[in-house]
Short mmCIF file of C-alpha atoms and ligand atoms in Angstrom, two decimals:
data_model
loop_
_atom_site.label_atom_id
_atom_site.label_comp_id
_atom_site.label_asym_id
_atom_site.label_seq_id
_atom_site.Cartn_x
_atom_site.Cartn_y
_atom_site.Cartn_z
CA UNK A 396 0.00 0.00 0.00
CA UNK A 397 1.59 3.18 -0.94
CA UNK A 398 -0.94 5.59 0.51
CA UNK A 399 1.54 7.11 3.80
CA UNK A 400 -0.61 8.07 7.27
CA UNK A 401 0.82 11.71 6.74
CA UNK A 402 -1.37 11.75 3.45
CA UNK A 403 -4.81 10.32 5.28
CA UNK A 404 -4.31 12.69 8.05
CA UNK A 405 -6.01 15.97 6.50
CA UNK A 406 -8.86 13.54 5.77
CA UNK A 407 -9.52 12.97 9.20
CA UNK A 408 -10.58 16.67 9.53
CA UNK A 409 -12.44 17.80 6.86
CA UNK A 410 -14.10 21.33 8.54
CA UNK A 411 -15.85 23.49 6.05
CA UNK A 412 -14.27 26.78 6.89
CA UNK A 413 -16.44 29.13 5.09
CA UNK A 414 -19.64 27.51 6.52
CA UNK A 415 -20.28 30.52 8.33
CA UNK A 416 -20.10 33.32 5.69
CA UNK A 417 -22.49 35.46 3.61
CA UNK A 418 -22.07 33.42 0.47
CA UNK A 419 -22.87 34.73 -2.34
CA UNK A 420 -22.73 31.74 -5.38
CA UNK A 421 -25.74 31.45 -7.14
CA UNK A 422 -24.98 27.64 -7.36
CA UNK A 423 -25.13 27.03 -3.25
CA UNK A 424 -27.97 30.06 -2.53
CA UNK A 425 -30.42 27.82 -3.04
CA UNK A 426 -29.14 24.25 -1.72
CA UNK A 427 -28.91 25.60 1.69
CA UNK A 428 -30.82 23.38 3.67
CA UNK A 429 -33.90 24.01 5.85
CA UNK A 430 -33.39 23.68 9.68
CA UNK A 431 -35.74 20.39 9.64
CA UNK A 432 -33.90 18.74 6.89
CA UNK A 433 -31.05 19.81 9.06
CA UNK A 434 -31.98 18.28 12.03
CA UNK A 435 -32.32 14.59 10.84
CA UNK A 436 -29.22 14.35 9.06
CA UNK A 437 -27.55 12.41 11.03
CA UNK A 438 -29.67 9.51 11.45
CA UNK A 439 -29.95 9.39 7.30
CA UNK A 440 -26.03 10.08 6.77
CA UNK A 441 -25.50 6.13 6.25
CA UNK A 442 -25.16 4.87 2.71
CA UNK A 443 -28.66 3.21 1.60
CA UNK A 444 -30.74 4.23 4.93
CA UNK A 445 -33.77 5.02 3.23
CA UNK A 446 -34.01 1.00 1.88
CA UNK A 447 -35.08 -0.48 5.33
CA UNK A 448 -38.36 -1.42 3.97
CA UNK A 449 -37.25 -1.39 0.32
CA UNK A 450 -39.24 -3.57 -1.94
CA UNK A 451 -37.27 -2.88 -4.60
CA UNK A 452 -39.00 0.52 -6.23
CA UNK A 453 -37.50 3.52 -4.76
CA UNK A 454 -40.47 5.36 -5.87
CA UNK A 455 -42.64 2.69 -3.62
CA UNK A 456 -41.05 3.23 -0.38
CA UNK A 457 -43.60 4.07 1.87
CA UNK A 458 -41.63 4.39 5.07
CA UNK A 459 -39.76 7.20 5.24
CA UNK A 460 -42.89 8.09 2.67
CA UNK A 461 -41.38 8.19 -0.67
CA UNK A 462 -44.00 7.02 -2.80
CA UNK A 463 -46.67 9.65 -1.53
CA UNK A 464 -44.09 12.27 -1.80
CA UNK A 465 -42.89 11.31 -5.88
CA UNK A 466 -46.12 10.30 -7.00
CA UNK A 467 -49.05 12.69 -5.07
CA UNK A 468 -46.93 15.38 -3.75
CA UNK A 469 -44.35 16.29 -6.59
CA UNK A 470 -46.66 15.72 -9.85
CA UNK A 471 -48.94 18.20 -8.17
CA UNK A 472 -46.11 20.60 -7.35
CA UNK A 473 -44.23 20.55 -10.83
CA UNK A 474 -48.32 20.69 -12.48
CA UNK A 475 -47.40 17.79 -14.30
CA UNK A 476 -49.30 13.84 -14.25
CA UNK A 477 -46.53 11.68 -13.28
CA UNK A 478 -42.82 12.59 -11.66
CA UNK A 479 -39.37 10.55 -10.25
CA UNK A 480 -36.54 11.49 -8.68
CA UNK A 481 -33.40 11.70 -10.17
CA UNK A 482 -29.87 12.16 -8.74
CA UNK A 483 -29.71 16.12 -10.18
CA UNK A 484 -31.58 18.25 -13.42
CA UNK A 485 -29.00 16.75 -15.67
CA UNK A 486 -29.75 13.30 -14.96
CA UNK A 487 -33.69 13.99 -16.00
CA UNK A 488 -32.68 15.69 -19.04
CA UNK A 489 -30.72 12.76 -19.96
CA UNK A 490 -33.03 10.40 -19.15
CA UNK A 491 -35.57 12.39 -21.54
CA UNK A 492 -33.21 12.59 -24.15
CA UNK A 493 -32.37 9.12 -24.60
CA UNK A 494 -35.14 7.97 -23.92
CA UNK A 495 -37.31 9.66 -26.41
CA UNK A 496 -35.16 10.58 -29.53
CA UNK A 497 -32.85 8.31 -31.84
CA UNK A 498 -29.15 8.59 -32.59
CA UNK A 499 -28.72 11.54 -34.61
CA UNK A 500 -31.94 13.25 -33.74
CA UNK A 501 -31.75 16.49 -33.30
CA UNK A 502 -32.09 18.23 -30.25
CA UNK A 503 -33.14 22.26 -30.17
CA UNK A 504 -32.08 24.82 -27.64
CA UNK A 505 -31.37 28.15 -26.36
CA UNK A 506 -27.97 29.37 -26.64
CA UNK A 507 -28.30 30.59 -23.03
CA UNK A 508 -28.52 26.39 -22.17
CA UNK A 509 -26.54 25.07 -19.28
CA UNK A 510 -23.41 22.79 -20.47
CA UNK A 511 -25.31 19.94 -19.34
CA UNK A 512 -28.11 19.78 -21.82
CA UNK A 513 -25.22 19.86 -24.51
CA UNK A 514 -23.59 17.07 -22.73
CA UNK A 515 -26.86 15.16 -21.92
CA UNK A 516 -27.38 15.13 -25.51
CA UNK A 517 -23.76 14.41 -26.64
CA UNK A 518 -23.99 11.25 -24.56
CA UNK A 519 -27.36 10.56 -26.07
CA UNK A 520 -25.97 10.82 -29.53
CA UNK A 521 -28.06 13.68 -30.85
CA UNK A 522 -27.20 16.83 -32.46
CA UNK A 523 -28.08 20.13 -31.23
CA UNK A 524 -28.83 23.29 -32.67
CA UNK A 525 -28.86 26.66 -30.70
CA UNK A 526 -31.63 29.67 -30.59
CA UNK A 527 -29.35 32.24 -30.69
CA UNK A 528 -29.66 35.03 -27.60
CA UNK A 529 -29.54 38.84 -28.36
CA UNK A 530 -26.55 39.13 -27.39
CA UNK A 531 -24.82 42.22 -25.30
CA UNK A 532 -26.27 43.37 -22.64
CA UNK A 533 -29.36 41.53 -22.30
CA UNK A 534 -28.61 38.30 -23.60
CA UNK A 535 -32.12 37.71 -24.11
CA UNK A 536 -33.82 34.45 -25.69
CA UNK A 537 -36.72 35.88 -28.46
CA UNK A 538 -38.97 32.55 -28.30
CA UNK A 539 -40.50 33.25 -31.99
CA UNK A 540 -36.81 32.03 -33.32
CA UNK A 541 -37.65 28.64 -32.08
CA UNK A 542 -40.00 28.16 -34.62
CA UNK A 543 -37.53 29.36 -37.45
CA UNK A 544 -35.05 26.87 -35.64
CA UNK A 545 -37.31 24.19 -36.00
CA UNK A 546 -38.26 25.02 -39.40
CA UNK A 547 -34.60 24.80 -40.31
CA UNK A 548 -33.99 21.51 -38.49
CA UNK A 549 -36.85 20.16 -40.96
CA UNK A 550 -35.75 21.92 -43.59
CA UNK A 551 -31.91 20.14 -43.22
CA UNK A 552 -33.12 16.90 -42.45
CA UNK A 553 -36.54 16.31 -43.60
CA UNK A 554 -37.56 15.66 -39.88
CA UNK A 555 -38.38 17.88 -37.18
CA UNK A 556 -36.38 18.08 -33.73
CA UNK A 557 -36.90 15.09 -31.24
CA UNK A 558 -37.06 17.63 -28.73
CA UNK A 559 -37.20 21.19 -27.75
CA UNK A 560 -35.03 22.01 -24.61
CA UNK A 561 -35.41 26.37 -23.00
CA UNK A 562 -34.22 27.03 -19.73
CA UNK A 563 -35.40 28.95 -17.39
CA UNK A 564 -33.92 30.65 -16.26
CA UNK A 565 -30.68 30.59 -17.49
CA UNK A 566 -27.71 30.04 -15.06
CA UNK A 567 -25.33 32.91 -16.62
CA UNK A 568 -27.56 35.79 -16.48
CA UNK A 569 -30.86 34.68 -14.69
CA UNK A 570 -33.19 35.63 -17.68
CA UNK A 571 -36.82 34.47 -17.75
CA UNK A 572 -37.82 33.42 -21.14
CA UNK A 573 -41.34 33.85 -22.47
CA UNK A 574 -41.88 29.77 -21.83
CA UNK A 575 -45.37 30.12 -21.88
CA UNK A 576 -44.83 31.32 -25.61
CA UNK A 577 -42.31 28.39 -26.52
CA UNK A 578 -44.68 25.96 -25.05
CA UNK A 579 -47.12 26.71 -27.67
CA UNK A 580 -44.74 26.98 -30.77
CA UNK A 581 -43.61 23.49 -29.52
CA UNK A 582 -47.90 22.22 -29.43
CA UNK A 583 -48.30 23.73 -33.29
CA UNK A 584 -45.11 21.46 -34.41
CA UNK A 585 -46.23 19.16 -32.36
CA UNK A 586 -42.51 18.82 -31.04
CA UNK A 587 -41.92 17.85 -27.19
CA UNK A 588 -40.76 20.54 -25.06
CA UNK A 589 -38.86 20.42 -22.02
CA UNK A 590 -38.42 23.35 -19.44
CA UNK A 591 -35.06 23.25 -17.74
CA UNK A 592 -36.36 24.35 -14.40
CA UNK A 593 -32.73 24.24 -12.71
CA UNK A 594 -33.55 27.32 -11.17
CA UNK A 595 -36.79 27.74 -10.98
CA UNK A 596 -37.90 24.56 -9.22
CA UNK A 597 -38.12 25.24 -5.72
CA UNK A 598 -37.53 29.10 -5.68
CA UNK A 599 -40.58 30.37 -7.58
CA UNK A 600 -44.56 28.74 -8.40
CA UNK A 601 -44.00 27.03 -11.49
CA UNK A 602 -46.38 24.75 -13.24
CA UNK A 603 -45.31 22.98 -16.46
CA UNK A 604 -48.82 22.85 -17.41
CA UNK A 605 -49.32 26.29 -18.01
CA UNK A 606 -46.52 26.50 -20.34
CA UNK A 607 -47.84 23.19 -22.52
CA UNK A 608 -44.14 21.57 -21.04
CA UNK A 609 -43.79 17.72 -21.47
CA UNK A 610 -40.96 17.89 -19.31
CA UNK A 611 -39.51 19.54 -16.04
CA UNK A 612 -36.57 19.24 -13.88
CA UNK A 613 -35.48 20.49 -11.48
CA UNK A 614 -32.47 20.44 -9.26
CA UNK A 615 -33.01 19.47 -5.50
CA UNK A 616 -29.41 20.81 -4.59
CA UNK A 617 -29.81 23.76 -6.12
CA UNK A 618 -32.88 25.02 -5.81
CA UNK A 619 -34.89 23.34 -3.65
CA UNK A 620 -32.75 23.18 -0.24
CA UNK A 621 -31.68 19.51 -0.51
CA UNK A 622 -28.12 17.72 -0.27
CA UNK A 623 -27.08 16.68 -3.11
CA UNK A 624 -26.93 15.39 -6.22
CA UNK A 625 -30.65 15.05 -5.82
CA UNK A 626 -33.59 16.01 -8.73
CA UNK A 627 -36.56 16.04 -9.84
CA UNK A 628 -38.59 14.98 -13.12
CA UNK A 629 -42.20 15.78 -13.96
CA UNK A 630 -43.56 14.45 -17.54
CA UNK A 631 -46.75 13.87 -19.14
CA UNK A 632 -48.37 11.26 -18.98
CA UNK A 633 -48.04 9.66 -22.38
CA UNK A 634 -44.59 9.95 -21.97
CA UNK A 635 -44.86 7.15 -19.05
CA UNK A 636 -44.18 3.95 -21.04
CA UNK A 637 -41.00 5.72 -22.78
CA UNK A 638 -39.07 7.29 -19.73
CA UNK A 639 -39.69 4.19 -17.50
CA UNK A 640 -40.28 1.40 -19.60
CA UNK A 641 -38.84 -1.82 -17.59
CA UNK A 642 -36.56 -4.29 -17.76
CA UNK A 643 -37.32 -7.36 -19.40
CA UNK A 644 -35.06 -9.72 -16.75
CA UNK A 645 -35.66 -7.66 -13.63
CA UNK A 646 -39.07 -6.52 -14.18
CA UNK A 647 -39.65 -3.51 -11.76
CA UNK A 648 -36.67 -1.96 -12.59
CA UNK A 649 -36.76 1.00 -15.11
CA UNK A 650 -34.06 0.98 -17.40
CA UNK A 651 -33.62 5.08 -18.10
CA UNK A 652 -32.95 5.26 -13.98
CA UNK A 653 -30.55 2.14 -14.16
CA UNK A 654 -32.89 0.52 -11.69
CA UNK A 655 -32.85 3.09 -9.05
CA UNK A 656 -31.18 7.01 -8.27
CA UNK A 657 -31.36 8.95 -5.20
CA UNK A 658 -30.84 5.98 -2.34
CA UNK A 659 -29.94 7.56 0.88
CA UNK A 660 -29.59 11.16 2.97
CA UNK A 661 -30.20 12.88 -1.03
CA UNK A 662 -34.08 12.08 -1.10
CA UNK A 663 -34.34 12.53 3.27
CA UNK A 664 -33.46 16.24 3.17
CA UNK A 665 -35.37 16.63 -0.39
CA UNK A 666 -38.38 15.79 1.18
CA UNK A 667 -37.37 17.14 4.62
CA UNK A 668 -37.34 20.63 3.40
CA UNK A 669 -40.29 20.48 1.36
CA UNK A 670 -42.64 22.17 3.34
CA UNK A 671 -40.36 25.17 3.99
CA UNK A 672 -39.81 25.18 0.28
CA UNK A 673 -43.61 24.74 -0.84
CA UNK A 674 -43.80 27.86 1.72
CA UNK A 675 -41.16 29.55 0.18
CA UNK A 676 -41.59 29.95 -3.43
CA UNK A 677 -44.64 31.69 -2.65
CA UNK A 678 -42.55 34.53 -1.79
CA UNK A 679 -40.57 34.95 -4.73
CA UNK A 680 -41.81 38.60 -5.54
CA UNK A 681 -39.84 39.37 -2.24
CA UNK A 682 -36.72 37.54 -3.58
CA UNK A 683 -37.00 39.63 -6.96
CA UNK A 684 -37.43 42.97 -4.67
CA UNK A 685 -34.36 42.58 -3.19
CA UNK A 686 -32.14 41.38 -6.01
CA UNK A 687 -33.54 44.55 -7.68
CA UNK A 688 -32.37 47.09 -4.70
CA UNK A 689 -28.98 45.38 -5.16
CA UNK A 690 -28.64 45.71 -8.62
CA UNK A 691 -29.17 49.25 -8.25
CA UNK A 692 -27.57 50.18 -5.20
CA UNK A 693 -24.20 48.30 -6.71
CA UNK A 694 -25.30 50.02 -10.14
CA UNK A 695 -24.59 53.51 -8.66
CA UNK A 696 -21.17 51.98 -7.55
CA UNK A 697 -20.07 51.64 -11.09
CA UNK A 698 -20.78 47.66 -11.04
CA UNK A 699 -23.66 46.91 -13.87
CA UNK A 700 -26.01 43.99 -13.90
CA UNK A 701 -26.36 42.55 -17.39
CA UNK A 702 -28.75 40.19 -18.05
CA UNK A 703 -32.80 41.32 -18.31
CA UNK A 704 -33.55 45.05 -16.85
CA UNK A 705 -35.57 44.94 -14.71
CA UNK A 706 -34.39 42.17 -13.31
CA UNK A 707 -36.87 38.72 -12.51
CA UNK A 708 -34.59 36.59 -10.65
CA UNK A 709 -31.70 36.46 -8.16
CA UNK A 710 -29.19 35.56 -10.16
CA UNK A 711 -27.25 37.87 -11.77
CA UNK A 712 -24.06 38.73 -14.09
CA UNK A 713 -22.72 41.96 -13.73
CA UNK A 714 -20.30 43.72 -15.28
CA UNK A 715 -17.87 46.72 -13.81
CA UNK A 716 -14.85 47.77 -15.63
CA UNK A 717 -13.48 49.46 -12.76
CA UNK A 718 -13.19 46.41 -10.39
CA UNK A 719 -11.00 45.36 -13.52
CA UNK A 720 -9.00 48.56 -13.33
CA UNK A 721 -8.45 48.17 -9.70
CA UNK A 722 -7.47 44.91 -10.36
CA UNK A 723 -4.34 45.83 -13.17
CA UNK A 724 -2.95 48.29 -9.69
CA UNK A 725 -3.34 46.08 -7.22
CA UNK A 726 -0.84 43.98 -5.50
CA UNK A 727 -3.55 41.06 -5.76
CA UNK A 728 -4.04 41.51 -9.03
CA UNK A 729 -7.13 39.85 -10.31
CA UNK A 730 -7.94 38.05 -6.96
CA UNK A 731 -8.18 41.47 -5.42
CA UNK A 732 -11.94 41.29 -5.33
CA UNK A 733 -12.09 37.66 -3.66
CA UNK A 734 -9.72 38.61 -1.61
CA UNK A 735 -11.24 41.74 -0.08
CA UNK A 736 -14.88 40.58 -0.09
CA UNK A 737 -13.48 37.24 2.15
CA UNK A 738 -12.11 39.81 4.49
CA UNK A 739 -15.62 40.93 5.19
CA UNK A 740 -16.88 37.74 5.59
CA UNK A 741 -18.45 37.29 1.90
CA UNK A 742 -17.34 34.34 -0.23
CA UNK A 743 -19.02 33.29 -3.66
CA UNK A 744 -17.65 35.16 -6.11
CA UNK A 745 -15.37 33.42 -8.05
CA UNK A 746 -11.50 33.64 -7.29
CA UNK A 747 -9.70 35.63 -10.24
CA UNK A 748 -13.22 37.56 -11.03
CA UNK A 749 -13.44 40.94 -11.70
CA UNK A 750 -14.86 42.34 -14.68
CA UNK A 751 -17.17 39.90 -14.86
CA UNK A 752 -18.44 37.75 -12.36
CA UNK A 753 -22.27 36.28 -11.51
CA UNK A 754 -23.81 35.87 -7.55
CA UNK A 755 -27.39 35.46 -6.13
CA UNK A 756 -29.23 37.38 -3.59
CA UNK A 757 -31.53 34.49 -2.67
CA UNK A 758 -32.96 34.07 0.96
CA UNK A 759 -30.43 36.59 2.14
CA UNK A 760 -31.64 38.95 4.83
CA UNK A 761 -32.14 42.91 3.91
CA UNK A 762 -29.20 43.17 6.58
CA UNK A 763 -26.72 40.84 4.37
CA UNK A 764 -27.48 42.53 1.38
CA UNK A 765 -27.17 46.04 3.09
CA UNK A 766 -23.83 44.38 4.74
CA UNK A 767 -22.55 43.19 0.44
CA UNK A 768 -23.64 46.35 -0.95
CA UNK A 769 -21.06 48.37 1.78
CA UNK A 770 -18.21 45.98 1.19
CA UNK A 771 -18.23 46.80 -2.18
CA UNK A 772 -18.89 50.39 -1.74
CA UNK A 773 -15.38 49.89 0.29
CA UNK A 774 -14.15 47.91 -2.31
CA UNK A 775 -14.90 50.73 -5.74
CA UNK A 776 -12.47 53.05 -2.77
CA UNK A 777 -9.44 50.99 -3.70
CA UNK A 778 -9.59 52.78 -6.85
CA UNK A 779 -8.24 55.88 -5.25
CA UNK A 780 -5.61 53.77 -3.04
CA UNK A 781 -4.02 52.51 -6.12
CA UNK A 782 -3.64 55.22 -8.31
CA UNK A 783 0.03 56.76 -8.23
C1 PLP B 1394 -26.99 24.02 -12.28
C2 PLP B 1394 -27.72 23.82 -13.52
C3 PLP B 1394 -27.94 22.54 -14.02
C4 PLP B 1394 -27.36 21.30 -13.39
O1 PLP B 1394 -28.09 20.90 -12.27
P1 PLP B 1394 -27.73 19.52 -11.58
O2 PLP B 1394 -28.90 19.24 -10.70
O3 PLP B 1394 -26.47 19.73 -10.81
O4 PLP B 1394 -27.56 18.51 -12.66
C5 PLP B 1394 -28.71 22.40 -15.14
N1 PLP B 1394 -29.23 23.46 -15.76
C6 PLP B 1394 -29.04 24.72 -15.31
C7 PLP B 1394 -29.66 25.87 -16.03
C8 PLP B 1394 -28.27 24.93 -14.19
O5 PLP B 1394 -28.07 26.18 -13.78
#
C-alpha cells in the first residue's frame, strides 16, 4: 500500500471553513438546507438508509414516505401527471433525451442552455442546434426564433427536432424566457418541449402545465434546499411507457434510472425541506425585490447587472470595468476582489473575477445585502488607493 498516514491525516478533519459566511454563489444560494432537513441528518447520513423497507422501487417506499411524496406530492407541485426522482436536473434531461429521440436526432435549444443539456445530448448521440440570444447586454432568448429553428432543423433533415429544450432561467444571467410562448410553438409542431427548471424549481410557483411543457426538472441541490446530487422529473403522462419502460429480466426496474437514483440522505433532506420550500416559493416577488435594490444600489457603484432590466430573478451577471482597473494596480491583481470581499466575511464570487463575475441574492436577509452592498462600496475606494 503506498498511501503514507501523513497523506490520510487531513482527511480525518475535513471542517468546512467558510460555513459561516455570507455566500454569495448562485450555485449554493439555493441548496442551503432548511433547519428540519437539518436536524435529521444524522440519522440518514448512512449509505442506503432510506431501503429499510425497500421492496425494490424507490419510488414505492412508503416508510420514510417516498412514494406519496414522488407520485401525489411532486406531480402536483411541478403541475405535471406523473414525476421521479433523479440524482440532479442533468440526470432527467438525460433520461428524456435518450429515452425519447434516436441517434442523430436532433435536439433544439437556447444558446443561453446550461453545459449539461449539450452534454446530456452528446452522450445521447443527438445533435443540437442553438436559438441564438440577443446578445450584449441583455442576452435575451426571443422565443419566436424557435419556430424558425425548427423550421430549419426540418428543412436540413426532412424531420423535425426530437425535442425542444429552453431554460429557465438561465444560469449565466438569470433571464426568464417567455416559456409560456415556446410551449405553444412546440404544441403547433407538435414537437416535445422540455423546461429546464434548474432554477426555478423550488424558488418560484412554477407549473409545467401552463406553459404546454412535457418535461420539467429540477435540481433538488440547487434550488430546492436539498443535499445533493438530488432532482426532480415531472412528464406527461403519455410519456410514461417511454421514460420508465422496464426491464425485461428484472421486471420492476426502469431501465432510463438504471434501476434506481437517489438511495440515501439525497431524497431525506429533499423531502425534509419540502414544506419550507412549498412555503417559500410563494414569496418569490420578495426575492426579486431585493435582487432589484442590489442591482441598483451596486449600479450607482459603477458595477452593472447585465442580463434582463428589470431584473426577474436572483441571479445575476454583472459587469464593472473598474473592479477590472483596480485589479491591473493592485498587488492582488485579479484576486483582489475575492480577496477583499473574504475579508468581510463574503465568499461566492469566483477567485480571479473581476470584470465579470455572476452571484445570487436568494434568501439573504435585507441586513446581508445592506452588509454586500457596503463591502463593495469599500471595495470601488481601492480605486483611489491605487492610483500613483
Ligand atoms: C446548475 C444547472 C444545471 C445542473 O443541475 P444539476 O442538478 O447539478 O444537474 C442544469 N441546468 C441549469 C440551467 C443549471 O443552472
Amino acid at each position: 500500500m503506498k498511501i503514507q498516514n501523513s497523506q490520510l491525516e487531513k482527511f480525518k478533519n475535513l471542517h468546512r471553513k467558510s460555513f459561516k459566511f455570507i455566500n454569495l454563489d448562485p450555485l449554493q444560494r439555493g441548496g442551503i438546507l432548511s433547519k428540519e432537513a437539518r436536524k435529521i441528518l444524522d440519522e440518514w447520513a448512512d449509505g442506503y438508509s432510506v431501503c429499510d423497507y425497500c421492496g425494490g422501487c424507490l419510488d414505492k417506499i412508503k416508510n420514510p414516505p417516498i412514494e406519496e411524496f414522488v407520485h401525489e406530492i411532486l406531480p402536483e407541485f411541478l403541475g405535471t401527471d406523473i414525476a421521479r426522482i433523479t440524482n440532479g436536473a442533468r440526470e432527467g434531461k438525460f433520461l428524456v433525451m435518450h429515452a425519447i429521440a434516436k441517434e442523430g436526432d436532433y435536439v433544439v435549444m437556447d444558446q443561453n442552455a446550461h453545459y449539461s443539456s449539450y452534454i446530456a445530448a452528446e452522450r445521447s448521440r443527438l445533435k443540437v442546434k442553438f436559438v441564438p440570444n440577443s446578445g450584449y447586454p441583455e442576452f435575451k432568448i426571443n422565443v419566436d426564433d424557435y419556430a424558425k429553428v425548427i423550421d430549419e432543423v426540418k428543412n436540413k433533415t426532412g424531420k423535425f427536432p426530437a425535442l425542444v429544450l429552453l431554460t429557465y432561467p438561465d444560469g449565466s444571467y438569470g433571464n426568464l424566457p417567455d416559456a409560456k410562448a415556446a410551449g405553444k410553438i412546440c404544441k403547433d409542431y407538435n414537437v416535445p418541449f422540455l423546461l429546464n427548471g434548474a432554477y426555478s424549481v423550488g424558488r418560484m410557483e412554477i407549473n409545467a402545465s401552463d406553459f404546454n411543457a412535457d418535461f420539467i426538472v429540477g435540481s433538488g441541490h440547487k434550488s430546492m434546499a436539498a443535499s445533493g446530487p438530488i432532482g426532480v422529473l415531472g412528464a406527461k403522462k403519455i410519456y410514461e411507457e417511454i421514460l420508465f419502460r422496464k426491464s425485461e429480466r428484472y421486471k420492476i426496474k426502469e431501465i432510463e434510472q438504471l434501476g434506481c437514483t437517489a438511495r440515501g440522505l439525497t431524497v431525506i433532506t429533499l423531502m425534509a425541506s419540502f414544506p419550507h420550500v412549498y412555503e417559500r416559493v410563494k414569496h418569490y416577488d420578495e426575492e426579486i425585490r431585493k435582487a432589484r435594490y442590489f442591482s441598483e444600489k451596486i449600479g450607482n457603484l459603477g458595477i452593472n447587472q447585465l442580463g434582463e432590466k428589470p431584473h426577474n430573478h436572483d441571479l445575476m451577471f454583472f459587469e464593472s470595468q473598474k473592479l477590472f482597473e483596480i485589479s491591473q494596480k493592485h498587488k492582488q491583481g485579479r484576486f483582489f476582489l475575492y480577496s477583499e470581499l473574504k475579508k468581510q466575511g463574503i465568499i461566492g464570487i469566483k477567485p480571479g473575477l473581476t470584470k465579470n463575475f455572476k452571484l445570487s441574492t436568494y434568501a439573504l436577509s435585507d441586513e446581508e445585502i445592506k452588509k454586500v452592498i457596503d463591502a463593495f462600496g469599500e471595495i470601488v475606494k481601492l480605486d483611489q488607493l491605487c492610483a500613483k
